[in-house]
Coordinates of C-alpha atoms (C1' of nucleotides) in Angstrom, one line a residue:
Chain A
M17 CA -12.3 27.4 4.0
H18 CA -12.6 25.4 7.1
S19 CA -12.6 22.3 4.9
L20 CA -10.9 19.3 6.0
S21 CA -7.8 18.7 3.8
L22 CA -6.8 15.8 1.7
Q23 CA -4.9 16.0 -1.6
T24 CA -3.2 14.1 -4.1
A25 CA 0.5 13.1 -4.2
A26 CA 2.5 10.0 -4.5
P27 CA 6.0 8.7 -3.6
H28 CA 5.5 11.9 -1.5
T29 CA 4.5 10.8 1.9
G30 CA 5.7 12.7 4.8
V31 CA 3.5 15.7 4.1
N32 CA 4.4 18.7 2.1
A33 CA 4.5 21.9 4.2
R34 CA 3.4 24.6 1.9
P35 CA 1.9 27.5 3.8
M36 CA 2.4 26.3 7.3
G37 CA 1.8 29.6 8.9
G38 CA 2.5 29.5 12.6
L39 CA 4.3 26.3 12.4
D40 CA 7.0 27.8 10.3
R41 CA 7.7 30.4 13.0
T42 CA 7.8 27.6 15.7
L43 CA 10.0 25.3 13.5
A44 CA 12.5 28.1 12.6
Q45 CA 13.7 28.1 16.1
A46 CA 13.5 24.4 16.6
T47 CA 16.9 22.6 17.0
L48 CA 18.6 21.3 14.0
R49 CA 19.8 17.7 13.7
R50 CA 22.0 16.2 11.1
V51 CA 21.9 12.5 10.2
E52 CA 24.1 10.7 7.9
A53 CA 23.0 8.6 5.1
K54 CA 21.5 5.2 6.5
E55 CA 21.2 6.7 9.9
F56 CA 17.9 6.4 11.6
V57 CA 15.8 9.4 12.6
F58 CA 13.6 7.2 14.6
I59 CA 12.8 3.5 14.9
E60 CA 9.7 1.4 15.3
G61 CA 8.9 1.4 19.1
D62 CA 10.6 4.6 19.9
P63 CA 8.7 7.0 22.1
T64 CA 7.1 9.7 19.9
T65 CA 8.9 12.7 21.5
H66 CA 9.4 14.9 18.5
V67 CA 8.1 15.6 15.1
F68 CA 10.6 16.4 12.4
R69 CA 10.7 18.4 9.3
V70 CA 13.1 17.6 6.8
E71 CA 15.4 20.5 5.7
T72 CA 17.6 19.0 3.3
G73 CA 18.2 15.4 2.3
A74 CA 15.8 12.6 2.1
V75 CA 14.2 10.1 4.5
S76 CA 12.6 6.7 4.0
L77 CA 9.7 5.5 6.1
Y78 CA 9.2 1.9 6.3
K79 CA 7.6 -1.0 8.1
V80 CA 9.4 -4.5 8.2
L81 CA 8.0 -8.0 8.8
A82 CA 9.7 -10.3 11.2
D83 CA 11.5 -12.1 8.4
G84 CA 13.0 -8.8 7.0
R85 CA 10.7 -8.2 4.3
R86 CA 10.5 -4.4 3.9
Q87 CA 7.7 -2.2 2.9
I88 CA 8.6 1.6 2.3
V89 CA 5.5 3.5 2.6
G90 CA 6.9 6.9 1.9
F91 CA 9.8 9.1 1.2
A92 CA 10.2 12.4 3.0
Y93 CA 11.8 15.3 1.3
P94 CA 12.7 18.8 2.3
G95 CA 9.6 20.6 3.6
D96 CA 7.8 17.3 4.7
L97 CA 6.9 16.5 8.3
I98 CA 7.6 13.2 9.7
G99 CA 6.6 11.5 12.9
L100 CA 3.2 13.0 12.9
G101 CA 0.2 10.7 13.7
A102 CA 2.1 8.2 15.9
Q103 CA 0.4 7.8 19.4
G104 CA 2.9 7.1 22.0
A105 CA 5.3 5.1 20.0
H106 CA 6.3 5.1 16.4
V107 CA 5.0 2.2 14.3
M108 CA 7.6 2.4 11.7
N109 CA 11.2 3.3 11.0
A110 CA 12.4 6.5 9.4
Q111 CA 16.0 6.2 7.9
A112 CA 17.9 8.8 6.1
I113 CA 18.8 7.8 2.5
K114 CA 21.3 10.6 2.2
P115 CA 22.9 13.1 4.6
T116 CA 19.9 15.1 5.9
R117 CA 19.2 17.9 8.2
L118 CA 16.1 18.0 10.2
R119 CA 14.3 20.5 12.6
C120 CA 13.2 18.7 15.6
L121 CA 10.1 19.8 17.4
A122 CA 9.1 18.4 20.6
M123 CA 5.6 17.2 21.0
A124 CA 5.1 19.2 23.9
T125 CA 6.1 22.3 22.1
L126 CA 3.8 21.4 19.4
H127 CA 0.9 21.0 21.6
R128 CA 1.6 24.2 23.2
A129 CA 1.7 26.1 19.9
A130 CA -1.5 24.2 18.8
A131 CA -3.4 25.4 21.9
E132 CA -2.5 29.0 21.1
D133 CA -3.1 29.0 17.4
P134 CA -6.4 27.0 16.6
A135 CA -5.2 27.0 12.8
L136 CA -2.2 24.9 13.5
G137 CA -4.3 22.0 14.6
L138 CA -6.1 22.0 11.4
R139 CA -2.8 22.3 9.6
L140 CA -1.6 19.2 11.3
Y141 CA -5.0 17.5 10.6
E142 CA -4.6 18.5 6.9
A143 CA -0.9 17.3 6.8
V144 CA -2.0 13.8 8.1
A145 CA -5.1 13.7 5.7
R146 CA -2.6 14.4 2.8
D147 CA -0.3 11.5 3.9
L148 CA -3.4 9.2 4.0
A149 CA -4.2 10.2 0.5
A150 CA -0.7 9.7 -0.7
T151 CA -0.7 6.1 1.0
R152 CA -3.8 5.3 -0.6
D153 CA -2.6 6.3 -4.1
L154 CA 0.5 4.1 -3.5
M155 CA -1.8 1.2 -2.5
L156 CA -3.7 1.5 -5.7
T157 CA -0.3 1.4 -7.4
T158 CA 1.2 -1.5 -5.6
G159 CA -2.0 -3.4 -5.5
Q160 CA -3.2 -3.1 -9.0
R161 CA -0.4 -2.0 -11.4
S162 CA 2.1 -4.1 -13.4
A163 CA 5.8 -3.6 -12.7
T164 CA 6.3 -1.3 -15.6
E165 CA 3.3 0.7 -14.7
R166 CA 4.6 0.9 -11.2
V167 CA 7.9 2.1 -12.1
V168 CA 6.6 4.7 -14.5
S169 CA 4.1 5.9 -12.0
F170 CA 6.9 6.3 -9.7
L171 CA 8.9 8.2 -12.1
M172 CA 6.2 10.5 -13.2
A173 CA 5.3 11.3 -9.6
F174 CA 8.8 12.3 -9.0
S175 CA 8.8 14.3 -11.9
R176 CA 5.8 16.3 -10.9
R177 CA 7.4 16.8 -7.5
S178 CA 10.6 18.2 -9.3
E179 CA 8.2 20.5 -11.1
R180 CA 6.4 21.8 -7.9
N181 CA 9.8 22.5 -6.6
G182 CA 10.8 24.7 -9.6
Q183 CA 13.2 22.1 -10.9
D184 CA 13.4 20.3 -14.2
P185 CA 10.5 17.8 -14.4
C186 CA 12.5 15.8 -16.9
D187 CA 15.8 15.5 -15.5
F188 CA 16.5 14.6 -11.9
E189 CA 18.4 12.6 -9.5
L190 CA 16.9 9.8 -7.5
P191 CA 18.3 9.9 -4.0
M192 CA 17.3 6.3 -3.3
T193 CA 18.6 3.1 -4.4
R194 CA 17.2 0.3 -6.6
A195 CA 16.4 -1.6 -3.4
D196 CA 14.4 1.3 -2.0
I197 CA 12.4 1.8 -5.1
G198 CA 11.6 -1.9 -5.0
D199 CA 10.6 -1.9 -1.5
F200 CA 8.5 1.1 -2.2
L201 CA 6.8 -0.4 -5.1
G202 CA 6.6 -4.0 -4.1
L203 CA 9.1 -5.3 -6.7
T204 CA 12.8 -6.7 -6.4
I205 CA 15.8 -4.9 -7.2
E206 CA 16.2 -6.9 -10.4
T207 CA 12.6 -6.1 -11.6
V208 CA 13.3 -2.4 -11.1
S209 CA 16.6 -2.5 -12.7
R210 CA 15.2 -4.5 -15.7
T211 CA 12.4 -2.1 -16.0
F212 CA 14.7 0.9 -16.0
T213 CA 16.6 -0.7 -18.9
K214 CA 13.5 -1.6 -20.8
L215 CA 12.5 2.0 -20.6
K216 CA 15.7 3.1 -21.9
T217 CA 15.8 0.7 -24.7
L218 CA 12.4 1.9 -25.7
G219 CA 13.8 5.5 -25.8
L220 CA 11.5 6.6 -23.1
I221 CA 14.1 7.6 -20.5
E222 CA 17.9 8.2 -20.4
L223 CA 20.1 7.1 -17.6
P224 CA 23.4 9.1 -17.7
Q225 CA 24.2 7.6 -14.3
S226 CA 22.3 5.0 -12.3
N227 CA 20.9 7.7 -10.1
R228 CA 20.2 10.3 -12.8
V229 CA 17.0 10.0 -14.9
Q230 CA 15.8 11.9 -17.9
L231 CA 12.4 11.5 -19.1
V232 CA 12.4 11.7 -23.0
D233 CA 8.9 11.0 -24.0
L234 CA 6.6 12.4 -21.3
D235 CA 3.4 11.6 -23.3
Q236 CA 4.3 8.0 -23.9
L237 CA 5.4 7.5 -20.3
E238 CA 2.2 9.1 -19.2
S239 CA 0.2 6.5 -21.1
L240 CA 2.4 3.7 -19.9
A241 CA 1.6 4.7 -16.3
A242 CA -1.9 3.6 -17.3
G243 CA -5.1 4.9 -16.0
E244 CA -4.4 7.8 -13.8
D245 CA -7.2 6.8 -11.5
D246 CA -9.5 9.6 -12.0
R247 CA -8.8 13.2 -11.1
S248 CA -6.5 14.9 -13.6
Chain B
M4 CA -2.8 12.8 27.2
H5 CA -2.7 15.3 24.4
S6 CA -0.8 12.8 22.5
L7 CA -1.3 12.6 18.8
S8 CA -3.0 9.3 17.9
L9 CA -2.2 6.4 15.7
Q10 CA -2.9 2.8 16.2
T11 CA -3.0 -0.6 14.7
A12 CA -5.8 -2.2 12.9
A13 CA -6.1 -3.7 9.6
P14 CA -9.0 -4.6 7.3
H15 CA -10.6 -2.0 9.3
T16 CA -10.3 1.3 7.7
G17 CA -12.9 3.8 8.2
V18 CA -11.9 4.6 11.7
N19 CA -13.4 2.9 14.8
A20 CA -15.3 5.2 17.0
R21 CA -14.7 4.1 20.5
P22 CA -15.0 6.8 23.1
M23 CA -16.1 9.6 20.6
G24 CA -17.3 11.8 23.4
G25 CA -18.9 14.9 22.1
L26 CA -19.2 13.4 18.7
D27 CA -21.6 10.7 19.9
R28 CA -24.0 13.3 21.2
T29 CA -23.7 15.3 17.9
L30 CA -24.3 12.2 15.8
A31 CA -27.2 10.9 17.9
Q32 CA -29.3 13.6 16.5
A33 CA -27.9 13.4 13.0
T34 CA -30.1 12.2 10.2
L35 CA -30.2 8.7 9.4
R36 CA -29.7 7.4 5.9
R37 CA -30.3 3.9 4.6
V38 CA -28.6 2.6 1.6
E39 CA -29.1 -0.9 0.1
A40 CA -26.3 -3.3 -1.0
K41 CA -24.3 -1.9 -3.9
E42 CA -25.6 1.5 -3.5
F43 CA -23.2 4.3 -3.1
V44 CA -22.7 6.4 -0.2
F45 CA -20.5 8.8 -2.1
I46 CA -18.5 8.8 -5.4
E47 CA -15.1 10.0 -6.3
G48 CA -15.5 13.7 -7.2
D49 CA -18.5 14.4 -5.1
P50 CA -18.3 17.3 -2.9
T51 CA -17.5 16.5 0.6
T52 CA -20.7 17.7 2.2
H53 CA -20.9 15.2 4.9
V54 CA -19.2 12.8 7.2
F55 CA -20.9 9.5 7.8
R56 CA -20.9 7.0 10.6
V57 CA -21.8 3.4 9.8
E58 CA -24.5 2.3 12.2
T59 CA -25.2 -1.1 10.8
G60 CA -23.9 -2.9 7.7
A61 CA -20.7 -2.5 5.8
V62 CA -19.2 -0.2 3.2
S63 CA -16.3 -0.6 1.0
L64 CA -13.9 2.3 0.1
Y65 CA -12.1 2.1 -3.1
K66 CA -10.3 3.6 -5.8
V67 CA -10.4 2.6 -9.5
L68 CA -8.0 3.0 -12.3
A69 CA -9.4 4.3 -15.7
D70 CA -9.3 0.8 -17.0
G71 CA -11.5 -0.5 -14.3
R72 CA -9.0 -2.1 -12.0
R73 CA -10.2 -1.6 -8.6
Q74 CA -8.3 -1.1 -5.1
I75 CA -10.4 -1.4 -2.0
V76 CA -8.5 0.6 0.6
G77 CA -10.7 -0.3 3.4
F78 CA -14.1 -1.7 4.7
A79 CA -16.1 0.4 7.2
Y80 CA -18.1 -1.4 9.8
P81 CA -20.6 -0.1 12.6
G82 CA -18.8 2.5 14.4
D83 CA -16.5 3.7 11.7
L84 CA -16.4 7.1 10.3
I85 CA -16.2 7.5 6.6
G86 CA -15.7 10.7 4.5
L87 CA -13.2 12.3 6.9
G88 CA -10.1 13.8 5.5
A89 CA -11.2 14.7 2.1
Q90 CA -10.7 18.2 1.0
G91 CA -13.4 19.6 -1.2
A92 CA -14.1 16.7 -3.1
H93 CA -14.0 12.9 -2.3
V94 CA -11.0 11.0 -3.9
M95 CA -12.6 7.6 -3.7
N96 CA -15.9 5.7 -3.7
A97 CA -17.9 4.4 -0.8
Q98 CA -20.2 1.7 -1.8
A99 CA -22.2 -0.4 0.8
I100 CA -21.6 -4.1 0.5
K101 CA -25.0 -5.0 2.4
P102 CA -27.9 -3.0 3.5
T103 CA -26.5 -0.3 5.6
R104 CA -27.6 2.4 7.8
L105 CA -25.5 5.7 8.3
R106 CA -25.6 8.7 10.4
C107 CA -25.1 11.8 8.3
L108 CA -23.2 14.8 9.8
A109 CA -23.0 17.9 7.6
M110 CA -19.4 19.3 7.5
A111 CA -20.7 22.7 8.7
T112 CA -22.2 21.0 11.7
L113 CA -19.0 19.2 12.3
H114 CA -17.0 22.3 12.2
R115 CA -19.3 24.2 14.6
A116 CA -19.2 21.3 17.1
A117 CA -15.4 21.3 16.8
A118 CA -15.2 24.9 17.3
E119 CA -17.1 24.5 20.7
D120 CA -15.4 21.3 21.7
P121 CA -11.7 21.5 21.3
A122 CA -11.2 17.8 22.2
L123 CA -13.5 16.9 19.0
G124 CA -10.8 18.3 16.6
L125 CA -8.2 16.1 18.4
R126 CA -10.6 13.1 18.0
L127 CA -10.9 13.6 14.4
Y128 CA -7.3 14.0 14.0
E129 CA -6.8 10.7 15.7
A130 CA -9.4 9.1 13.7
V131 CA -7.5 9.9 10.5
A132 CA -4.2 9.0 11.9
R133 CA -5.7 5.6 12.8
D134 CA -6.9 5.2 9.3
L135 CA -3.5 6.2 8.0
A136 CA -2.0 3.4 10.3
A137 CA -4.4 0.9 9.1
T138 CA -3.7 1.7 5.4
R139 CA -0.1 1.4 5.9
D140 CA -0.6 -2.0 7.5
L141 CA -2.5 -3.1 4.5
M142 CA 0.2 -1.7 2.2
L143 CA 2.9 -4.1 4.1
T144 CA 0.4 -6.9 3.4
T145 CA -0.3 -6.4 -0.2
G146 CA 3.3 -5.3 -1.0
Q147 CA 5.1 -7.8 0.7
R148 CA 3.1 -11.0 1.6
S149 CA 2.2 -13.9 -0.6
A150 CA -1.3 -14.8 -1.5
T151 CA -1.9 -17.2 1.3
E152 CA -0.2 -14.8 3.9
R153 CA -2.5 -12.1 2.7
V154 CA -5.6 -14.1 2.9
V155 CA -4.9 -15.5 6.5
S156 CA -3.8 -11.8 7.7
F157 CA -7.2 -10.7 6.4
L158 CA -9.0 -13.5 8.2
M159 CA -7.0 -12.9 11.4
A160 CA -7.5 -9.3 11.5
F161 CA -11.2 -9.8 11.0
S162 CA -11.2 -12.3 13.8
R163 CA -9.5 -9.8 16.0
R164 CA -12.2 -7.2 15.1
S165 CA -15.0 -9.7 16.0
E166 CA -13.4 -10.2 19.3
R167 CA -13.2 -6.5 19.9
N168 CA -16.9 -6.3 19.3
G169 CA -17.5 -9.1 21.7
Q170 CA -18.3 -11.8 19.2
D171 CA -16.9 -15.1 18.4
P172 CA -13.3 -14.6 17.0
C173 CA -13.4 -18.0 15.5
D174 CA -16.8 -18.0 13.8
F175 CA -17.9 -15.0 11.7
E176 CA -19.7 -14.1 8.7
L177 CA -17.9 -12.1 6.0
P178 CA -20.0 -9.5 4.5
M179 CA -18.0 -9.0 1.3
T180 CA -17.6 -11.1 -1.8
R181 CA -14.6 -12.9 -3.1
A182 CA -14.2 -10.1 -5.6
D183 CA -14.2 -7.6 -2.8
I184 CA -11.5 -9.5 -0.7
G185 CA -9.5 -9.9 -4.0
D186 CA -9.6 -6.2 -4.7
F187 CA -8.7 -5.5 -1.1
L188 CA -5.7 -7.9 -1.1
G189 CA -4.5 -7.3 -4.6
L190 CA -5.5 -10.9 -5.7
T191 CA -8.0 -12.3 -8.1
I192 CA -11.2 -14.0 -7.2
E193 CA -9.9 -17.1 -8.3
T194 CA -6.9 -16.9 -5.9
V195 CA -8.9 -15.8 -3.0
S196 CA -11.1 -18.9 -3.7
R197 CA -8.4 -21.3 -4.2
T198 CA -6.7 -20.1 -1.0
F199 CA -9.8 -20.5 1.0
T200 CA -10.2 -24.2 -0.3
K201 CA -6.5 -24.8 0.5
L202 CA -7.1 -23.6 4.2
K203 CA -9.9 -25.7 4.5
T204 CA -8.1 -28.8 3.0
L205 CA -5.3 -28.2 5.5
G206 CA -7.8 -28.3 8.2
L207 CA -7.1 -24.7 9.4
I208 CA -10.6 -23.3 8.6
E209 CA -14.1 -24.5 8.0
L210 CA -16.5 -22.9 5.5
P211 CA -20.0 -24.0 6.2
Q212 CA -21.2 -21.4 3.7
S213 CA -19.3 -19.4 1.5
N214 CA -19.6 -16.4 3.7
R215 CA -19.2 -18.0 6.9
V216 CA -15.7 -18.8 8.3
Q217 CA -14.7 -20.7 11.1
L218 CA -10.9 -20.6 12.2
V219 CA -10.1 -24.0 13.5
D220 CA -6.4 -23.8 14.1
L221 CA -5.5 -20.1 15.4
D222 CA -2.0 -20.9 16.2
Q223 CA -1.1 -22.4 12.8
L224 CA -3.0 -19.6 11.0
E225 CA -1.1 -17.2 13.1
S226 CA 2.0 -18.5 12.1
L227 CA 0.9 -18.7 8.5
A228 CA 0.2 -15.1 8.3
A229 CA 3.9 -14.6 8.8
G230 CA 5.9 -12.1 10.5
E231 CA 3.3 -10.0 12.3
D232 CA 5.6 -6.9 11.5
D233 CA 6.7 -5.8 14.9
R234 CA 4.2 -4.6 17.7
S235 CA 2.4 -7.6 19.4
Chain C
dC16 C1' -38.0 -24.2 -13.2
dG17 C1' -34.9 -21.1 -15.2
dA18 C1' -32.0 -17.1 -14.9
dC19 C1' -28.5 -14.8 -12.7
dG20 C1' -24.9 -13.8 -9.4
dC21 C1' -21.2 -15.8 -6.9
dT22 C1' -17.9 -19.3 -6.0
dT23 C1' -15.3 -23.1 -7.2
dT24 C1' -12.2 -25.9 -10.0
dG25 C1' -9.3 -26.8 -13.8
dA26 C1' -5.5 -26.2 -17.5
dG27 C1' -2.1 -23.4 -19.3
dC28 C1' 0.6 -19.4 -19.5
dC29 C1' 3.2 -15.2 -18.2
dT30 C1' 5.1 -11.9 -15.1
dG31 C1' 8.0 -11.2 -12.0
dG32 C1' 10.8 -13.7 -8.4
dT33 C1' 15.1 -16.4 -7.4
dC34 C1' 19.7 -17.6 -7.9
dA35 C1' 24.0 -16.5 -9.7
dA36 C1' 27.5 -14.1 -12.4
dT37 C1' 29.3 -10.0 -14.0
dA38 C1' 29.9 -4.9 -14.3
dC39 C1' 30.6 -0.5 -12.4
dG40 C1' 32.3 3.2 -9.0
dT41 C1' 34.4 4.8 -5.2
dG42 C1' 37.3 4.7 -1.5
dT43 C1' 41.3 2.4 0.8
dG44 C1' 45.8 0.7 1.3
dG45 C1' 50.1 -1.0 -0.3
Chain D
dC25 C1' 49.3 4.6 -9.2
dC26 C1' 47.4 0.4 -9.1
dA27 C1' 45.1 -3.5 -6.8
dC28 C1' 41.4 -4.6 -4.2
dA29 C1' 37.3 -4.7 -1.7
dC30 C1' 32.8 -3.2 -1.0
dG31 C1' 28.3 -1.7 -2.2
dT32 C1' 25.3 -0.9 -5.9
dA33 C1' 23.6 -2.1 -10.6
dT34 C1' 22.8 -4.9 -14.5
dT35 C1' 22.1 -9.0 -17.0
dG36 C1' 20.9 -13.9 -17.7
dA37 C1' 18.8 -18.4 -17.0
dC38 C1' 15.3 -20.7 -14.8
dC39 C1' 11.3 -21.4 -12.0
dA40 C1' 6.8 -20.7 -9.7
dG41 C1' 3.1 -18.2 -7.9
dG42 C1' -0.6 -16.1 -9.2
dC43 C1' -3.4 -14.6 -13.4
dT44 C1' -6.3 -15.8 -17.5
dC45 C1' -9.6 -18.2 -19.8
dA46 C1' -13.0 -21.4 -19.4
dA47 C1' -16.3 -24.6 -17.4
dA48 C1' -19.0 -26.2 -13.9
dG49 C1' -21.4 -26.0 -9.2
dC50 C1' -24.6 -23.8 -6.0
dG51 C1' -28.2 -20.7 -4.0
dT52 C1' -31.5 -17.3 -4.3
dC53 C1' -35.2 -15.1 -6.3
dG54 C1' -38.6 -14.4 -9.6

DNA sequence: CGACGCTTTGAGCCTGGTCAATACGTGTGG
DNA sequence: CCACACGTATTGACCAGGCTCAAAGCGTCG
């Protein structure tokens, strides 16, 4: 059980903080910060002074090219840590996609805590490793799957995440816009939208509102997602 | 300087082992393993018993979908560590792309060494963080860039890597096939090949042999790579 | 020399991008 | 209360970049 971590996940980067032990205690007394939708938590180039844990809300993590093209590399939801793994300066942007509350943990504090609690260092290591695994899964998706496969994979991953959190895996609200989904999956807004409509027409999903999704035919969606790599 | 790592890099996943301190000592006496081209170092699902450091040769790291589509998430070159960050079982395949020698380090040994040398744990953490950064860079490329931009980015990254290793940044040999490059960049063999020919026609590169590349016009290539995200 | 693996090149097609118009929802101000 | 504006989403028509299928080239090894 000293095993180095790594796990599966998907539109869930940012690291899930399941049994975070000592970290929880440390974070409980960390200062709370509120950010509005579209407000930045940190920006590329910012010195990495803090690590944040999302308490409520949601945050998008992305990189941009000089000409503005944007790649969202992950979304962080309640329980996820963001800002880990950056050395000196952040190499991407973290922007809230809805009103969000965050626990702010100074790097210095984190290091102090890690020095006292050797298990904490391992925890952080595992957190980053999990992020890495999620990012690679995403790469497999954006690099190899068709538009429909990508969107369905995304929905299924979100569904699993819902379930993990004890919520309905077949009826959830997407906190992000079509543009966010597109920049996450490497598609345009239009393609994302068209794909949603197609899935609705096929009777596989329902869209009571544009941000609310109901998965109707899980089996068929599963098969549309195509070739869940291996595991599972 | 307890700062958590993260750095830039690109077709260079697998983690570069610059000043690896205690790890070097540990690895120096680790057993050596030779694998032929196309031989596997480990396969998805294998128990993670060892971590490997590439001594000579090159290894591709990839995930596959059920239907065979393949995404190479990185290449490991001499000095790079592979197998880190996996928990219990490997989640991808590591396959040599040319005759390769590896140092094999048992997980148990690694943990023992980490217990004695606190800096080592940090090192491993940084290694994984660097991998994560490289993977995200790659995501930006495969998700947002055009075929030409991808191929040129790839070549430029390879060139930088050559330079880091004290070799000619404008004349190098690609150890991988067109298929590997394609599966790395999310393109087909044909597109990769056509793009190479196009760059040659434009007078930006030379291809004395299909695996040997000479970069002729660095400036123009640089601009073709388009929007180096931010840094730099 | 022939076989095999890798690469290059060609022709045609299709998925997804682009450009553009319209719809929808919410908040604001007259 | 309605008109309007703004941001987001949907839909349509068209286009093109990259994929597919197919046929040669080329190098290497037996």
